[in-house]
GROMACS .gro file of N, CA and C in nm:
model
  312
    1MET      N    1  12.942   9.633   7.188
    1MET     CA    2  12.926   9.567   7.315
    1MET      C    3  13.042   9.609   7.406
    2LYS      N    4  13.006   9.667   7.519
    2LYS     CA    5  13.106   9.719   7.612
    2LYS      C    6  13.152   9.613   7.714
    3TYR      N    7  13.060   9.526   7.754
    3TYR     CA    8  13.090   9.423   7.853
    3TYR      C    9  13.084   9.285   7.788
    4THR      N   10  13.158   9.191   7.846
    4THR     CA   11  13.152   9.052   7.800
    4THR      C   12  13.044   8.978   7.880
    5GLU      N   13  13.004   8.866   7.828
    5GLU     CA   14  12.906   8.784   7.900
    5GLU      C   15  12.960   8.745   8.038
    6GLU      N   16  13.086   8.712   8.046
    6GLU     CA   17  13.146   8.673   8.174
    6GLU      C   18  13.140   8.787   8.275
    7GLN      N   19  13.167   8.910   8.231
    7GLN     CA   20  13.161   9.026   8.320
    7GLN      C   21  13.018   9.049   8.368
    8ILE      N   22  12.922   9.035   8.280
    8ILE     CA   23  12.782   9.055   8.315
    8ILE      C   24  12.735   8.946   8.412
    9LEU      N   25  12.775   8.823   8.390
    9LEU     CA   26  12.737   8.716   8.481
    9LEU      C   27  12.795   8.740   8.621
   10ALA      N   28  12.918   8.790   8.628
   10ALA     CA   29  12.979   8.822   8.757
   10ALA      C   30  12.901   8.935   8.825
   11LYS      N   31  12.861   9.036   8.749
   11LYS     CA   32  12.783   9.147   8.803
   11LYS      C   33  12.647   9.096   8.851
   12ALA      N   34  12.583   9.009   8.775
   12ALA     CA   35  12.454   8.953   8.814
   12ALA      C   36  12.465   8.876   8.946
   13LYS      N   37  12.572   8.804   8.964
   13LYS     CA   38  12.592   8.730   9.090
   13LYS      C   39  12.606   8.826   9.207
   14GLU      N   40  12.676   8.937   9.187
   14GLU     CA   41  12.689   9.039   9.291
   14GLU      C   42  12.551   9.097   9.327
   15ILE      N   43  12.474   9.129   9.226
   15ILE     CA   44  12.341   9.186   9.247
   15ILE      C   45  12.251   9.086   9.319
   16MET      N   46  12.250   8.963   9.274
   16MET     CA   47  12.165   8.861   9.335
   16MET      C   48  12.206   8.831   9.479
   17LYS      N   49  12.333   8.839   9.508
   17LYS     CA   50  12.379   8.820   9.646
   17LYS      C   51  12.321   8.929   9.735
   18ASP      N   52  12.317   9.053   9.685
   18ASP     CA   53  12.255   9.162   9.761
   18ASP      C   54  12.105   9.139   9.777
   19PHE      N   55  12.038   9.096   9.670
   19PHE     CA   56  11.894   9.071   9.675
   19PHE      C   57  11.857   8.962   9.775
   20ARG      N   58  11.929   8.851   9.767
   20ARG     CA   59  11.888   8.732   9.841
   20ARG      C   60  11.961   8.710   9.973
   21GLY      N   61  12.068   8.785   9.999
   21GLY     CA   62  12.140   8.774  10.125
   21GLY      C   63  12.180   8.632  10.157
   22LYS      N   64  12.141   8.586  10.275
   22LYS     CA   65  12.182   8.452  10.320
   22LYS      C   66  12.118   8.339  10.237
   23TYR      N   67  12.018   8.372  10.157
   23TYR     CA   68  11.952   8.271  10.073
   23TYR      C   69  12.012   8.265   9.932
   24TYR      N   70  12.117   8.340   9.909
   24TYR     CA   71  12.181   8.343   9.777
   24TYR      C   72  12.252   8.212   9.748
   25ARG      N   73  12.237   8.166   9.623
   25ARG     CA   74  12.313   8.052   9.571
   25ARG      C   75  12.368   8.095   9.436
   26GLU      N   76  12.495   8.075   9.414
   26GLU     CA   77  12.559   8.117   9.290
   26GLU      C   78  12.496   8.052   9.167
   27GLU      N   79  12.440   7.933   9.185
   27GLU     CA   80  12.379   7.860   9.074
   27GLU      C   81  12.250   7.927   9.024
   28CYS      N   82  12.199   8.025   9.096
   28CYS     CA   83  12.073   8.089   9.053
   28CYS      C   84  12.092   8.171   8.924
   29VAL      N   85  12.215   8.213   8.896
   29VAL     CA   86  12.242   8.289   8.774
   29VAL      C   87  12.261   8.190   8.660
   30ASP      N   88  12.174   8.201   8.558
   30ASP     CA   89  12.164   8.095   8.457
   30ASP      C   90  12.177   8.148   8.314
   31GLY      N   91  12.288   8.212   8.282
   31GLY     CA   92  12.313   8.256   8.145
   31GLY      C   93  12.263   8.396   8.115
   32ALA      N   94  12.315   8.451   8.005
   32ALA     CA   95  12.282   8.589   7.965
   32ALA      C   96  12.280   8.600   7.814
   33PHE      N   97  12.201   8.696   7.765
   33PHE     CA   98  12.206   8.728   7.623
   33PHE      C   99  12.203   8.879   7.604
   34TYR      N  100  12.265   8.922   7.496
   34TYR     CA  101  12.282   9.064   7.464
   34TYR      C  102  12.177   9.109   7.363
   35LYS      N  103  12.128   9.230   7.383
   35LYS     CA  104  12.035   9.291   7.287
   35LYS      C  105  12.076   9.436   7.265
   36LYS      N  106  12.100   9.472   7.139
   36LYS     CA  107  12.152   9.605   7.107
   36LYS      C  108  12.053   9.717   7.135
   37ASN      N  109  11.928   9.704   7.094
   37ASN     CA  110  11.827   9.808   7.113
   37ASN      C  111  11.707   9.751   7.188
   38ASP      N  112  11.713   9.758   7.320
   38ASP     CA  113  11.610   9.701   7.405
   38ASP      C  114  11.528   9.814   7.464
   39LYS      N  115  11.400   9.821   7.429
   39LYS     CA  116  11.311   9.926   7.479
   39LYS      C  117  11.251   9.881   7.612
   40MET      N  118  11.272   9.961   7.715
   40MET     CA  119  11.221   9.928   7.848
   40MET      C  120  11.069   9.940   7.849
   41ILE      N  121  11.003   9.838   7.903
   41ILE     CA  122  10.857   9.833   7.901
   41ILE      C  123  10.794   9.881   8.031
   42SER      N  124  10.876   9.909   8.132
   42SER     CA  125  10.822   9.949   8.261
   42SER      C  126  10.931  10.015   8.343
   43GLY      N  127  10.892  10.074   8.455
   43GLY     CA  128  10.986  10.132   8.549
   43GLY      C  129  11.024  10.273   8.514
   44LYS      N  130  11.123  10.326   8.584
   44LYS     CA  131  11.162  10.466   8.565
   44LYS      C  132  11.221  10.493   8.426
   45ASN      N  133  11.266  10.389   8.358
   45ASN     CA  134  11.322  10.406   8.222
   45ASN      C  135  11.224  10.364   8.112
   46GLU      N  136  11.097  10.353   8.146
   46GLU     CA  137  10.996  10.309   8.049
   46GLU      C  138  11.002  10.393   7.922
   47GLY      N  139  11.005  10.323   7.808
   47GLY     CA  140  11.007  10.388   7.678
   47GLY      C  141  11.146  10.422   7.628
   48LYS      N  142  11.248  10.418   7.715
   48LYS     CA  143  11.386  10.446   7.674
   48LYS      C  144  11.448  10.320   7.617
   49THR      N  145  11.543  10.339   7.525
   49THR     CA  146  11.610  10.227   7.460
   49THR      C  147  11.756  10.219   7.506
   50PHE      N  148  11.800  10.099   7.539
   50PHE     CA  149  11.936  10.074   7.586
   50PHE      C  150  11.991   9.950   7.517
   51SER      N  151  12.122   9.940   7.511
   51SER     CA  152  12.188   9.812   7.482
   51SER      C  153  12.192   9.740   7.615
   52THR      N  154  12.140   9.617   7.618
   52THR     CA  155  12.126   9.549   7.747
   52THR      C  156  12.174   9.405   7.742
   53TRP      N  157  12.192   9.354   7.860
   53TRP     CA  158  12.212   9.211   7.884
   53TRP      C  159  12.094   9.165   7.969
   54THR      N  160  12.032   9.057   7.930
   54THR     CA  161  11.926   8.997   8.010
   54THR      C  162  11.981   8.868   8.067
   55VAL      N  163  11.974   8.858   8.199
   55VAL     CA  164  12.030   8.743   8.270
   55VAL      C  165  11.915   8.660   8.326
   56GLY      N  166  11.918   8.531   8.297
   56GLY     CA  167  11.819   8.440   8.353
   56GLY      C  168  11.854   8.408   8.497
   57ILE      N  169  11.752   8.415   8.584
   57ILE     CA  170  11.770   8.388   8.726
   57ILE      C  171  11.676   8.274   8.764
   58LEU      N  172  11.731   8.164   8.811
   58LEU     CA  173  11.648   8.051   8.854
   58LEU      C  174  11.574   8.091   8.980
   59SER      N  175  11.444   8.066   8.982
   59SER     CA  176  11.358   8.107   9.091
   59SER      C  177  11.289   7.986   9.152
   60LEU      N  178  11.183   8.011   9.225
   60LEU     CA  179  11.109   7.905   9.292
   60LEU      C  180  11.037   7.814   9.194
   61ALA      N  181  11.026   7.689   9.228
   61ALA     CA  182  10.947   7.591   9.155
   61ALA      C  183  10.978   7.588   9.005
   62ASP      N  184  11.106   7.587   8.971
   62ASP     CA  185  11.151   7.580   8.832
   62ASP      C  186  11.106   7.697   8.745
   63ASN      N  187  11.078   7.810   8.806
   63ASN     CA  188  11.044   7.932   8.731
   63ASN      C  189  11.172   8.011   8.705
   64SER      N  190  11.163   8.105   8.612
   64SER     CA  191  11.277   8.192   8.581
   64SER      C  192  11.238   8.337   8.595
   65ASP      N  193  11.329   8.416   8.655
   65ASP     CA  194  11.318   8.560   8.662
   65ASP      C  195  11.419   8.617   8.563
   66PHE      N  196  11.411   8.748   8.537
   66PHE     CA  197  11.504   8.811   8.443
   66PHE      C  198  11.557   8.941   8.500
   67LEU      N  199  11.687   8.954   8.499
   67LEU     CA  200  11.757   9.075   8.542
   67LEU      C  201  11.813   9.141   8.419
   68THR      N  202  11.776   9.268   8.396
   68THR     CA  203  11.823   9.341   8.279
   68THR      C  204  11.930   9.441   8.323
   69ILE      N  205  12.049   9.430   8.262
   69ILE     CA  206  12.164   9.512   8.297
   69ILE      C  207  12.205   9.595   8.176
   70SER      N  208  12.233   9.723   8.199
   70SER     CA  209  12.277   9.812   8.091
   70SER      C  210  12.416   9.773   8.043
   71ASP      N  211  12.434   9.763   7.912
   71ASP     CA  212  12.567   9.737   7.857
   71ASP      C  213  12.654   9.862   7.865
   72GLU      N  214  12.594   9.978   7.870
   72GLU     CA  215  12.669  10.104   7.877
   72GLU      C  216  12.732  10.125   8.015
   73THR      N  217  12.653  10.103   8.121
   73THR     CA  218  12.701  10.132   8.256
   73THR      C  219  12.736  10.008   8.338
   74GLY      N  220  12.685   9.892   8.297
   74GLY     CA  221  12.705   9.771   8.376
   74GLY      C  222  12.617   9.767   8.500
   75GLU      N  223  12.519   9.856   8.507
   75GLU     CA  224  12.430   9.862   8.622
   75GLU      C  225  12.293   9.806   8.585
   76PRO      N  226  12.222   9.749   8.685
   76PRO     CA  227  12.091   9.691   8.658
   76PRO      C  228  11.987   9.798   8.626
   77LEU      N  229  11.895   9.764   8.536
   77LEU     CA  230  11.786   9.853   8.499
   77LEU      C  231  11.654   9.806   8.561
   78ILE      N  232  11.618   9.681   8.537
   78ILE     CA  233  11.495   9.625   8.593
   78ILE      C  234  11.514   9.479   8.628
   79TYR      N  235  11.424   9.432   8.713
   79TYR     CA  236  11.417   9.291   8.751
   79TYR      C  237  11.273   9.247   8.731
   80GLN      N  238  11.253   9.141   8.652
   80GLN     CA  239  11.119   9.090   8.627
   80GLN      C  240  11.108   8.950   8.685
   81ASN      N  241  11.012   8.931   8.776
   81ASN     CA  242  10.997   8.797   8.831
   81ASN      C  243  10.903   8.714   8.745
   82PHE      N  244  10.894   8.586   8.775
   82PHE     CA  245  10.817   8.494   8.691
   82PHE      C  246  10.668   8.527   8.689
   83ASN      N  247  10.620   8.606   8.783
   83ASN     CA  248  10.480   8.649   8.784
   83ASN      C  249  10.459   8.775   8.700
   84THR      N  250  10.560   8.817   8.630
   84THR     CA  251  10.565   8.935   8.542
   84THR      C  252  10.562   9.067   8.618
   85PHE      N  253  10.587   9.067   8.749
   85PHE     CA  254  10.604   9.193   8.820
   85PHE      C  255  10.740   9.248   8.784
   86ILE      N  256  10.748   9.378   8.755
   86ILE     CA  257  10.874   9.440   8.716
   86ILE      C  258  10.912   9.543   8.820
   87PHE      N  259  11.038   9.537   8.865
   87PHE     CA  260  11.089   9.626   8.968
   87PHE      C  261  11.209   9.704   8.915
   88ASP      N  262  11.215   9.834   8.950
   88ASP     CA  263  11.338   9.909   8.928
   88ASP      C  264  11.441   9.857   9.027
   89VAL      N  265  11.568   9.867   8.992
   89VAL     CA  266  11.676   9.824   9.079
   89VAL      C  267  11.760   9.947   9.112
   90GLU      N  268  11.788   9.965   9.240
   90GLU     CA  269  11.872  10.076   9.284
   90GLU      C  270  11.979  10.023   9.379
   91LYS      N  271  12.073  10.110   9.414
   91LYS     CA  272  12.182  10.073   9.502
   91LYS      C  273  12.198  10.181   9.608
   92ASP      N  274  12.221  10.137   9.731
   92ASP     CA  275  12.254  10.229   9.838
   92ASP      C  276  12.374  10.173   9.914
   93GLU      N  277  12.399  10.222  10.034
   93GLU     CA  278  12.517  10.179  10.110
   93GLU      C  279  12.511  10.031  10.148
   94ARG      N  280  12.393   9.971  10.146
   94ARG     CA  281  12.378   9.830  10.181
   94ARG      C  282  12.384   9.739  10.059
   95GLY      N  283  12.385   9.796   9.939
   95GLY     CA  284  12.393   9.715   9.817
   95GLY      C  285  12.274   9.737   9.728
   96TYR      N  286  12.255   9.646   9.632
   96TYR     CA  287  12.145   9.654   9.536
   96TYR      C  288  12.015   9.607   9.600
   97PHE      N  289  11.904   9.667   9.556
   97PHE     CA  290  11.773   9.625   9.604
   97PHE      C  291  11.667   9.652   9.498
   98ARG      N  292  11.558   9.576   9.506
   98ARG     CA  293  11.444   9.595   9.416
   98ARG      C  294  11.351   9.697   9.482
   99VAL      N  295  11.324   9.805   9.413
   99VAL     CA  296  11.240   9.913   9.465
   99VAL      C  297  11.099   9.858   9.490
  100GLY      N  298  11.049   9.885   9.610
  100GLY     CA  299  10.914   9.844   9.644
  100GLY      C  300  10.905   9.714   9.722
  101LEU      N  301  11.015   9.642   9.735
  101LEU     CA  302  11.015   9.518   9.813
  101LEU      C  303  11.085   9.539   9.947
  102PRO      N  304  11.036   9.474  10.054
  102PRO     CA  305  11.105   9.488  10.183
  102PRO      C  306  11.244   9.427  10.178
  103ARG      N  307  11.332   9.481  10.260
  103ARG     CA  308  11.470   9.429  10.268
  103ARG      C  309  11.494   9.368  10.404
  104ASP      N  310  11.584   9.272  10.409
  104ASP     CA  311  11.619   9.210  10.539
  104ASP      C  312  11.681   9.312  10.631
   0.00000   0.00000   0.00000
């Protein structure tokens, strides 16, 4: 394990702040767990295996989303919302964003 849970939670808060902008609340990040060999089920890394952290994200109407972060790089791999839509996550000069969703 390269990162600690505390480091991953801090990274998740940074990512979620970029995603949600003015609607961000720090309380939306709700714990993390580590998985040594996590096979990606979708997105640009589909079929590849990584050591990952999965972070629970509190969403609308008591639902939970999941942010998967690589333990090797500390960067996000995918974001899965409670409707099971899975998005790749990328970063540009404005910050992190979910590929395929409009940005503010």
